[in-house]
XYZ file of C-alpha atoms in Angstrom:
680
model
C 93.659 82.036 92.830
C 92.381 83.934 89.683
C 89.681 86.407 89.953
C 86.996 87.367 92.428
C 83.711 85.232 92.553
C 80.774 87.525 93.648
C 77.971 85.684 95.121
C 74.588 87.327 95.828
C 70.853 86.546 95.764
C 69.952 89.597 93.690
C 71.208 91.441 90.696
C 72.181 95.099 90.329
C 68.951 97.345 90.026
C 68.087 101.082 90.077
C 71.221 103.110 89.262
C 73.616 100.309 90.111
C 74.022 98.952 86.545
C 74.907 102.345 85.246
C 77.280 103.144 88.124
C 79.104 99.740 87.825
C 79.543 100.415 84.060
C 80.847 103.926 84.444
C 83.265 103.187 87.341
C 84.689 99.996 85.518
C 85.029 102.047 82.307
C 86.916 104.835 84.129
C 89.358 102.481 85.846
C 90.177 100.766 82.698
C 90.766 104.071 80.978
C 93.213 104.979 83.674
C 91.363 107.585 85.397
C 93.077 108.497 88.665
C 90.166 109.657 90.781
C 86.431 108.825 90.521
C 83.536 109.392 93.007
C 80.572 107.374 93.566
C 77.893 109.698 94.760
C 75.403 107.266 96.246
C 72.311 108.205 98.306
C 71.681 106.466 101.531
C 70.202 103.021 100.943
C 71.313 102.893 97.342
C 73.655 99.903 97.765
C 77.115 101.512 97.328
C 78.921 98.495 98.735
C 77.257 96.190 96.512
C 78.094 98.511 93.519
C 81.833 98.439 94.513
C 81.703 94.559 95.006
C 80.681 94.408 91.367
C 83.389 96.718 90.343
C 86.020 94.665 92.185
C 84.831 91.603 90.429
C 84.984 93.062 86.972
C 88.428 94.737 87.609
C 89.958 91.758 89.361
C 92.621 93.605 91.153
C 93.537 93.436 94.889
C 91.508 96.167 96.648
C 92.030 98.290 99.756
C 88.886 99.755 101.265
C 89.505 102.521 103.946
C 86.805 103.541 106.647
C 87.039 106.093 109.177
C 86.559 103.983 112.221
C 86.869 100.361 113.397
C 83.004 99.652 113.581
C 82.409 100.719 110.148
C 85.491 98.830 108.895
C 84.158 95.715 110.650
C 80.718 96.105 109.127
C 82.255 96.636 105.609
C 84.551 93.573 106.022
C 81.594 91.311 106.934
C 79.475 92.507 103.785
C 82.446 91.974 101.511
C 83.089 88.659 103.040
C 79.451 87.644 102.313
C 79.845 88.849 98.642
C 83.194 87.072 98.080
C 83.130 83.856 100.395
C 85.611 82.145 98.170
C 88.204 84.983 98.233
C 90.523 86.457 100.891
C 88.651 89.318 102.790
C 90.549 90.622 105.732
C 90.270 93.396 108.452
C 93.237 95.667 109.256
C 92.914 98.270 112.070
C 94.937 99.552 114.870
C 95.775 96.703 117.326
C 95.821 98.893 120.415
C 93.091 98.505 122.997
C 94.612 101.279 124.794
C 97.220 103.680 123.591
C 98.851 106.699 125.368
C 101.674 107.930 123.099
C 104.995 109.229 124.434
C 104.904 113.030 125.040
C 106.585 115.944 126.793
C 104.707 119.077 127.991
C 107.332 121.893 128.387
C 105.377 124.475 130.287
C 104.778 122.014 133.204
C 107.994 119.927 132.629
C 105.813 116.769 132.485
C 107.125 113.592 130.564
C 104.393 111.002 129.685
C 105.826 107.632 129.025
C 104.245 105.509 126.309
C 101.549 103.151 127.492
C 99.961 100.521 125.165
C 97.847 97.422 125.465
C 97.974 95.251 122.258
C 94.777 93.214 121.400
C 96.361 89.909 120.294
C 93.258 88.994 118.124
C 93.503 92.135 116.101
C 97.238 91.750 115.753
C 96.558 88.182 114.286
C 94.141 89.643 111.838
C 96.688 92.189 110.691
C 99.204 89.308 110.208
C 96.502 87.534 108.155
C 96.126 90.584 105.977
C 99.835 91.050 105.131
C 100.350 87.305 104.573
C 97.306 87.193 102.089
C 98.690 90.036 100.140
C 102.102 88.432 99.662
C 100.700 85.007 98.950
C 97.601 85.547 96.661
C 95.943 88.005 94.230
C 92.186 87.769 95.225
C 92.504 89.823 98.293
C 90.197 92.654 99.717
C 91.659 94.455 102.839
C 89.239 96.625 104.883
C 91.256 98.940 106.933
C 90.955 102.034 109.193
C 93.389 104.894 108.616
C 96.069 102.824 110.505
C 96.926 101.544 107.112
C 99.002 104.919 106.639
C 101.138 104.164 109.803
C 104.666 102.595 109.789
C 104.892 98.879 109.292
C 107.941 96.734 108.635
C 109.469 96.222 105.189
C 107.498 93.821 103.007
C 110.665 92.608 101.287
C 112.336 91.593 104.620
C 108.891 90.190 105.867
C 108.754 88.069 102.666
C 112.372 87.063 102.492
C 112.602 85.755 106.079
C 110.296 82.938 106.119
C 110.332 79.139 106.716
C 109.386 76.610 104.201
C 108.927 72.996 105.229
C 108.314 70.046 102.930
C 107.857 66.411 103.875
C 111.089 64.454 103.168
C 113.269 67.429 103.404
C 116.496 67.241 105.617
C 116.019 69.348 108.809
C 115.864 68.179 112.402
C 113.862 69.262 115.407
C 116.637 71.501 116.826
C 117.210 73.309 113.591
C 113.478 74.062 113.287
C 113.362 75.523 116.737
C 116.339 77.807 115.999
C 114.657 78.923 112.801
C 111.358 79.680 114.481
C 113.178 81.908 117.221
C 115.123 83.631 114.386
C 111.696 84.888 112.852
C 110.352 85.927 116.334
C 108.213 82.978 117.258
C 108.130 82.466 121.030
C 108.591 79.155 122.683
C 106.125 78.013 125.273
C 105.163 74.854 127.411
C 101.529 76.264 127.978
C 98.599 76.535 125.466
C 99.598 77.914 122.119
C 98.599 81.351 120.775
C 99.393 82.939 117.414
C 103.152 83.507 117.062
C 104.136 80.817 119.607
C 105.359 77.113 119.370
C 106.090 74.252 121.677
C 108.227 71.116 121.233
C 106.791 67.642 122.125
C 108.858 64.600 121.763
C 109.825 64.183 118.008
C 107.371 66.942 116.885
C 106.953 70.716 117.044
C 103.534 72.352 117.290
C 103.275 75.878 115.793
C 100.463 78.375 115.603
C 101.160 81.003 112.995
C 100.318 84.635 113.528
C 97.510 84.907 111.047
C 95.626 81.730 111.860
C 93.918 79.882 114.592
C 95.063 76.220 113.951
C 98.008 74.247 114.916
C 100.587 72.754 112.585
C 102.361 69.706 113.974
C 105.682 69.017 112.231
C 106.714 65.467 113.071
C 110.395 64.206 112.528
C 111.958 60.866 111.919
C 115.575 61.543 112.612
C 116.809 64.545 110.571
C 114.017 64.323 108.142
C 110.541 66.096 108.145
C 108.219 62.976 108.171
C 104.695 64.654 108.333
C 103.003 68.050 108.626
C 99.425 67.752 110.247
C 96.837 70.485 110.553
C 95.381 70.268 113.965
C 92.160 71.864 115.370
C 93.306 74.178 118.273
C 90.336 73.374 120.459
C 89.248 69.824 119.735
C 92.725 68.588 118.909
C 91.227 66.757 115.989
C 93.407 66.359 112.823
C 91.936 68.326 109.959
C 94.374 67.240 107.151
C 97.955 66.445 106.150
C 100.178 68.718 104.158
C 103.147 68.278 101.810
C 104.462 71.606 102.468
C 104.153 74.513 104.963
C 105.111 78.193 104.475
C 105.485 80.290 107.747
C 105.865 84.065 107.764
C 107.668 85.837 110.678
C 105.729 86.417 113.855
C 106.433 90.258 113.748
C 106.073 92.787 110.845
C 109.508 94.300 111.887
C 112.163 91.926 110.725
C 115.775 92.902 110.876
C 118.500 90.382 110.115
C 121.540 90.232 112.506
C 124.010 92.224 110.051
C 121.423 94.849 109.459
C 120.951 95.195 113.215
C 124.642 95.713 113.596
C 124.616 98.454 110.973
C 121.621 100.147 112.466
C 123.363 100.243 115.899
C 126.291 102.025 114.302
C 123.904 104.426 112.569
C 122.250 105.219 115.817
C 125.544 105.829 117.605
C 126.673 108.207 114.814
C 123.517 110.146 114.937
C 123.842 110.411 118.712
C 127.234 111.795 118.448
C 126.175 114.457 116.015
C 123.039 115.509 118.124
C 125.076 115.705 121.365
C 127.487 118.065 119.624
C 124.512 120.374 118.602
C 122.953 120.144 122.119
C 126.229 120.958 123.907
C 127.001 123.823 121.512
C 123.655 125.318 122.334
C 124.285 125.013 126.032
C 121.672 122.484 126.666
C 123.683 120.256 129.091
C 120.635 118.745 130.744
C 119.054 117.675 127.403
C 122.379 116.230 126.133
C 122.968 114.160 129.163
C 119.299 112.907 129.073
C 119.590 111.953 125.372
C 123.042 110.278 125.858
C 121.917 107.998 128.839
C 118.717 107.091 127.279
C 120.035 106.260 123.861
C 123.035 104.239 125.096
C 120.632 102.255 127.279
C 118.500 101.467 124.162
C 121.516 100.456 122.166
C 122.659 98.146 124.866
C 119.174 96.383 124.983
C 119.062 96.096 121.087
C 122.568 94.578 121.014
C 121.625 92.092 123.694
C 117.987 91.038 123.117
C 117.271 92.665 119.774
C 114.577 95.043 121.096
C 114.100 97.948 123.459
C 111.088 100.084 124.590
C 110.245 102.518 121.912
C 112.340 100.564 119.326
C 109.919 102.060 116.554
C 111.620 105.363 117.028
C 114.809 103.950 115.525
C 112.901 102.503 112.431
C 114.628 104.705 110.003
C 117.937 103.034 110.857
C 116.708 99.602 110.821
C 114.906 100.081 107.470
C 118.028 101.908 105.953
C 115.843 104.909 105.093
C 117.243 108.416 104.370
C 116.012 111.350 106.623
C 112.465 112.415 105.458
C 111.799 109.274 103.488
C 108.398 107.775 104.172
C 108.049 104.722 106.154
C 106.822 101.303 104.996
C 103.126 100.861 105.402
C 100.304 98.531 104.470
C 100.210 100.074 101.110
C 103.616 98.562 100.245
C 102.342 95.079 100.718
C 99.931 95.642 97.907
C 101.285 94.663 94.397
C 103.180 97.191 92.288
C 104.137 97.290 88.657
C 107.823 97.022 87.379
C 108.323 100.802 87.516
C 107.024 100.868 91.051
C 103.524 102.340 90.344
C 100.738 100.886 92.511
C 98.786 98.049 90.799
C 95.659 97.848 93.069
C 92.380 99.529 93.608
C 91.581 101.916 96.520
C 88.122 102.573 97.777
C 87.651 105.301 100.451
C 84.289 104.758 102.138
C 82.340 107.789 103.573
C 85.163 109.865 101.955
C 83.705 113.237 103.270
C 84.908 112.060 106.686
C 87.821 109.576 105.856
C 89.840 111.944 103.527
C 90.157 114.823 106.108
C 90.959 112.167 108.770
C 93.959 110.884 106.634
C 95.167 114.381 105.847
C 95.293 115.247 109.593
C 97.373 112.401 110.898
C 100.875 113.638 109.956
C 100.730 117.051 111.475
C 99.482 115.896 115.041
C 102.212 113.267 115.109
C 105.050 115.612 114.192
C 104.221 118.277 116.767
C 104.435 115.751 119.524
C 107.638 114.350 118.347
C 109.270 117.733 117.895
C 108.814 118.427 121.640
C 110.555 115.133 122.495
C 113.511 115.800 120.164
C 113.967 119.406 121.386
C 114.108 118.400 124.964
C 116.345 115.469 124.709
C 114.011 112.580 125.034
C 114.525 111.391 121.384
C 116.844 111.429 118.474
C 115.874 113.592 115.447
C 115.393 110.261 113.445
C 112.245 109.626 115.690
C 110.417 112.064 113.445
C 110.597 109.570 110.565
C 108.661 106.972 112.604
C 105.338 108.434 111.464
C 102.130 108.068 109.316
C 102.189 109.127 105.718
C 101.865 112.626 104.629
C 98.769 113.122 102.469
C 100.862 113.744 99.294
C 102.768 110.532 100.040
C 99.394 108.750 100.539
C 98.129 110.005 97.158
C 101.096 108.734 95.447
C 101.070 105.363 97.031
C 97.366 104.476 96.450
C 97.085 104.593 92.716
C 93.510 104.642 91.212
C 90.923 105.591 93.807
C 87.039 105.358 94.046
C 85.473 107.753 96.719
C 82.071 106.687 98.172
C 79.769 109.051 99.996
C 76.274 110.555 99.742
C 77.825 113.847 100.542
C 81.290 114.033 98.800
C 83.657 116.636 100.104
C 85.587 119.482 98.350
C 88.696 117.242 97.766
C 86.756 114.465 96.049
C 84.887 116.985 93.837
C 87.962 118.794 92.891
C 90.074 115.755 91.965
C 87.335 113.673 90.368
C 86.199 116.548 88.206
C 83.723 115.175 85.696
C 84.335 111.572 86.915
C 81.529 111.725 89.501
C 79.076 108.701 89.110
C 75.560 109.295 90.796
C 73.626 106.571 92.242
C 70.377 108.322 93.040
C 67.826 105.632 92.212
C 67.331 103.037 94.906
C 66.618 99.356 94.084
C 63.705 99.585 96.515
C 62.129 102.508 94.638
C 62.269 104.620 97.799
C 62.526 108.379 97.235
C 64.223 110.953 99.393
C 61.923 112.267 102.070
C 59.642 115.301 101.869
C 61.178 118.236 103.714
C 59.011 120.683 105.744
C 60.110 123.800 107.231
C 58.701 125.164 110.597
C 59.739 128.080 112.787
C 61.865 127.731 115.785
C 60.267 130.480 117.737
C 56.495 130.292 118.394
C 53.821 132.929 117.822
C 50.103 133.482 118.499
C 49.452 131.536 115.465
C 52.332 129.152 115.351
C 53.841 126.609 118.039
C 57.466 126.821 118.975
C 59.686 123.961 117.684
C 59.420 121.652 120.750
C 55.565 121.941 120.925
C 55.229 121.520 117.307
C 57.540 118.481 117.278
C 55.504 116.846 120.196
C 52.386 117.276 118.036
C 53.857 115.678 114.876
C 55.609 112.960 116.881
C 52.241 112.002 118.528
C 50.654 111.442 115.226
C 53.522 109.193 113.818
C 53.668 107.117 117.089
C 49.862 106.548 116.932
C 50.410 105.086 113.388
C 53.029 102.754 114.615
C 56.189 104.697 113.310
C 59.241 105.846 115.057
C 60.805 109.272 115.355
C 64.360 110.656 115.429
C 65.107 114.219 116.629
C 68.574 115.878 116.637
C 69.628 118.743 118.905
C 72.764 120.834 118.997
C 74.266 119.693 122.333
C 74.476 116.636 124.653
C 72.756 118.601 127.460
C 69.807 119.584 125.204
C 69.477 115.733 124.010
C 69.255 114.781 127.797
C 66.812 117.506 128.657
C 64.505 116.878 125.764
C 64.542 113.153 126.435
C 63.380 113.804 130.073
C 60.844 116.322 128.915
C 59.402 113.716 126.592
C 59.286 111.015 129.368
C 57.466 113.593 131.503
C 54.726 113.643 128.810
C 54.466 109.976 128.602
C 56.491 109.402 125.458
C 58.837 106.356 125.398
C 62.020 108.204 124.689
C 65.810 107.684 125.052
C 68.882 109.697 123.955
C 72.238 108.678 122.719
C 75.459 110.662 122.214
C 79.229 110.162 122.630
C 79.120 109.650 126.362
C 76.846 106.702 126.074
C 79.009 103.592 125.936
C 79.058 101.605 122.748
C 77.401 98.608 124.446
C 74.573 100.748 125.789
C 74.170 102.488 122.501
C 73.665 99.298 120.633
C 71.224 98.049 123.172
C 69.186 101.427 122.864
C 69.208 101.356 118.976
C 67.920 97.686 119.183
C 65.110 98.411 121.537
C 64.276 101.625 119.493
C 63.602 99.235 116.501
C 61.599 96.894 118.507
C 59.331 99.671 119.753
C 60.454 99.803 123.382
C 61.186 103.345 122.529
C 59.227 105.631 120.147
C 61.545 108.561 120.139
C 65.314 108.538 119.789
C 67.097 111.988 120.681
C 70.709 112.441 119.483
C 73.323 114.979 118.521
C 75.565 113.869 115.581
C 75.263 110.203 116.149
C 72.151 110.067 113.934
C 74.085 110.436 110.726
C 76.408 108.010 108.899
C 75.915 104.353 109.148
C 72.419 104.059 110.945
C 69.965 101.725 109.309
C 66.583 102.302 110.945
C 63.891 101.441 108.425
C 61.004 101.985 111.092
C 61.745 105.796 111.220
C 58.885 107.861 109.595
C 59.834 111.287 110.903
C 63.184 113.014 111.402
C 63.088 116.432 113.224
C 66.138 118.767 113.098
C 65.811 121.374 115.899
C 67.569 124.714 115.385
C 68.479 123.901 111.837
C 69.348 127.514 111.107
C 72.349 127.573 113.538
C 75.180 127.409 110.910
C 78.137 125.308 112.086
C 79.497 121.653 111.787
C 76.289 119.916 113.139
C 74.110 121.978 110.609
C 76.422 122.133 107.720
C 75.275 121.010 104.255
C 76.907 117.666 104.662
C 75.476 116.999 108.268
C 71.990 118.084 107.177
C 71.923 115.726 103.999
C 73.311 112.808 106.088
C 70.541 113.433 108.802
C 67.891 113.903 106.185
C 69.009 110.472 104.833
C 67.739 108.642 108.035
C 64.241 109.008 106.830
C 64.863 107.565 103.333
C 64.241 103.901 104.299
C 60.552 104.206 104.896
C 57.803 104.940 102.331
C 56.251 107.389 104.783
C 59.583 109.022 105.663
C 59.424 112.945 106.109
C 61.681 115.494 107.636
C 60.776 118.659 109.586
C 63.525 121.294 109.796
C 63.022 124.034 112.453
C 64.368 127.353 111.335
C 63.497 131.004 111.562
C 65.797 131.888 108.656
C 67.265 130.094 105.692
C 71.057 129.588 105.891
C 73.227 128.777 102.884
C 73.638 125.201 104.280
C 70.064 124.553 104.649
C 69.205 125.965 101.103
C 71.866 123.656 99.647
C 70.804 120.537 101.588
C 67.081 121.145 100.713
C 67.944 121.941 97.120
C 69.958 118.770 96.684
C 67.326 116.564 98.343
C 64.665 118.122 96.072
C 66.908 117.433 93.031
C 67.332 113.743 94.044
C 63.612 113.348 94.882
C 62.542 114.674 91.465
C 64.706 112.237 89.731
C 63.637 109.314 91.886
C 59.909 110.043 91.345
C 60.290 110.573 87.591
C 62.177 107.124 87.308
C 59.431 105.407 89.498
C 56.682 106.775 87.216
C 58.465 105.755 84.050
C 59.115 102.371 85.076
C 55.859 101.834 87.120
C 57.583 101.166 90.438
C 55.750 101.466 93.738
C 58.191 102.320 96.478
C 58.374 99.918 99.387
C 59.687 100.280 102.965
C 62.821 98.369 103.602
C 61.967 95.413 105.984
C 64.936 94.004 107.873
C 64.926 91.718 110.920
C 65.441 93.541 114.204
C 68.609 91.433 114.929
C 70.108 93.043 111.854
C 71.256 96.054 113.808
C 73.428 94.081 116.074
C 74.550 91.925 113.247
C 75.707 95.061 111.575
C 77.524 96.549 114.315
C 79.076 93.462 115.729
C 82.851 93.777 115.409
C 84.791 91.684 113.029
C 87.325 90.519 115.602
C 84.444 89.416 117.735
C 83.333 87.099 114.938
C 86.875 86.010 114.370
C 87.202 84.354 117.766
C 84.154 82.274 117.043
C 81.865 83.659 119.648
C 78.680 81.741 119.588
C 75.722 84.128 119.559
C 72.657 81.847 118.772
C 71.082 80.166 121.860
C 71.356 76.468 121.631
C 68.412 75.464 123.791
C 69.160 71.858 123.417
C 72.708 72.163 124.965
C 71.224 74.478 127.657
C 68.616 71.925 128.665
C 71.272 69.184 129.043
C 73.501 71.114 131.465
C 72.103 74.544 132.158
C 74.909 75.446 134.750
C 77.735 74.577 132.506
C 76.049 76.248 129.533
C 75.577 79.470 131.370
C 79.154 79.380 132.722
C 80.535 79.110 129.179
C 78.239 81.934 128.003
C 79.605 84.204 130.907
C 83.135 83.215 130.015
C 82.469 84.206 126.362
C 81.041 87.494 127.525
C 84.006 88.262 129.865
C 86.435 87.449 126.896
C 84.526 89.925 124.642
C 84.607 92.626 127.224
C 88.363 92.003 127.828
C 88.942 92.644 124.066
C 86.629 95.791 124.291
C 84.200 94.022 121.986
C 81.190 95.530 123.824
C 78.678 94.782 120.965
C 79.281 91.082 121.212
C 79.210 91.221 125.083
C 75.875 93.010 125.042
C 74.329 90.398 122.778
C 75.791 87.478 125.019
C 74.490 89.370 128.040
C 70.894 89.483 126.706
C 71.056 85.722 125.694
C 72.052 84.889 129.335
C 69.102 86.948 130.639
C 66.699 85.146 128.231
C 67.924 81.870 129.248
C 67.593 82.712 133.008
C 63.987 83.850 132.461
C 64.787 87.634 132.746
C 64.250 90.535 130.387
C 67.349 92.021 128.959
C 68.717 94.889 130.907
C 67.437 98.271 129.772
C 69.398 101.499 129.746
C 66.682 104.084 129.092
C 69.274 106.391 127.501
C 71.110 107.006 130.610
C 75.021 107.538 130.608
C 77.217 104.389 130.404
C 78.538 102.884 133.524
């Protein structure tokens, strides 16, 4: 397909047109790094969507966690319904890496549980990149981890056409050769079954069946079948199937890899024996020979990724293949795609830190004879390698970090004016410690919170520790405030419920630590209070303070009270930057006659926003169909409970919470409340 087709009910407004033009111009002029400094609520995602449409190149969007990636994927999918928008994150529900702790002589074996649905979405991403140009991939930092060679993945495929000479047995052999599994039960992605003169296949990246029907040694028909209803959707003239695994190694390459592994083993054993490490040498010899035997017989062994350098034919130290290699490149090897790093002040340091942690763990395994030295090359990209592989980059953040500022230089595009006309909140400084004339921070906060609540507004308050958050929440409840707390020990499922109930008014005050920063969209909040704002550190850095202040920027009455006995450098900078933005916004509104308006969003939006993409992908029905319920209440509730159990099984707690509340409503009960207590 040619180009991206952006669909939206509104046009760029505020600073968006200026930002779009500047970013597009910079990309066309070949600028390597640009930064979009967009304040909270200024519509950074919409701006980037317009840039993607105008540039017309495949785009990689990197987020710092799965939930944010899912939210972004859904937003881009709504902007580009006719294009390929995919979600690529780590497919592990649980992952315990292999490790050795020398001082206690403890070996920890690798344990992993793969989420098949996320694995399907990963295959859908790579297959889209290899088959079309109008692609947006929203990924977590898992995009810098090792993946199979895109060339081998592309080469080893099956192409079927009606009328071609191929019989049923040949197709079965071909499918097994590209790692599809045969089954007699229900089909799942990457599996097939033979039924009479036909073979039914479910590709790794899809949730439909392809039925290939034969007449003798000829492919007679290829039908697309709905996996649930079994109804025929359409007939095809041809079908293209990618391998069921990203790691693809032809038989001759596998033979070569085994010889390379044996050669490395011989060299390593000689080194260990010369150093007098008899135990380590014997351990390595037995383990590696066992792995070689398994690879020779069945093509795979536990921890086979540790031999990836040999299978890929890479030299020592050479970077592994990653998702970045699946994106298009120019004839000279230069990347030919756009990269967007969202919330870059968090995501860039995260990318930079992946390699060192992985290497330290592997070095212990190698030194003590658990792995060959080549295991070190099964790794994430080093930051310098990542920089080289991504080509042109746009960083987006309300608070860009030192790296973005340094590399973007003058190419920082500000998006300060919001389409709604809302301005950054007023900041008031009050003392932490009380005196005869002034209240202390908690008493003053109670007084201010009471005023806001009487007017129908909501209040956020941030503390320095989890214990302080819990204690303040209880203190508020004792004084008849409807309060709750959230922090990292509150399960995601409960956190979403608390936030939704906070927006509905079931809580008036929400207490938190650092969870009240990036990504929260709470337009009902009129007051944000920052306790102990003069305690310099991560939670009271310039970046953290600006992000927290931004939580009050979606309400026309929004204001922030910072409690501080002294002005720290971070506090001065955060207040100075907020004042600068506020002045620009007010001047713009005056010039254009704009009256700021509070953002109004349906209460359900918070759950829509945080519902994970893989929950959506399995087609979970979230709307209550009362007509079906009334026809057969028992069956309908049983189906709902099954959907909830499936969501929990996939660790999709947000979806499970929504379905749980639907069941409660249908049964005539109020949804279960958590009141800010710790998760189960």
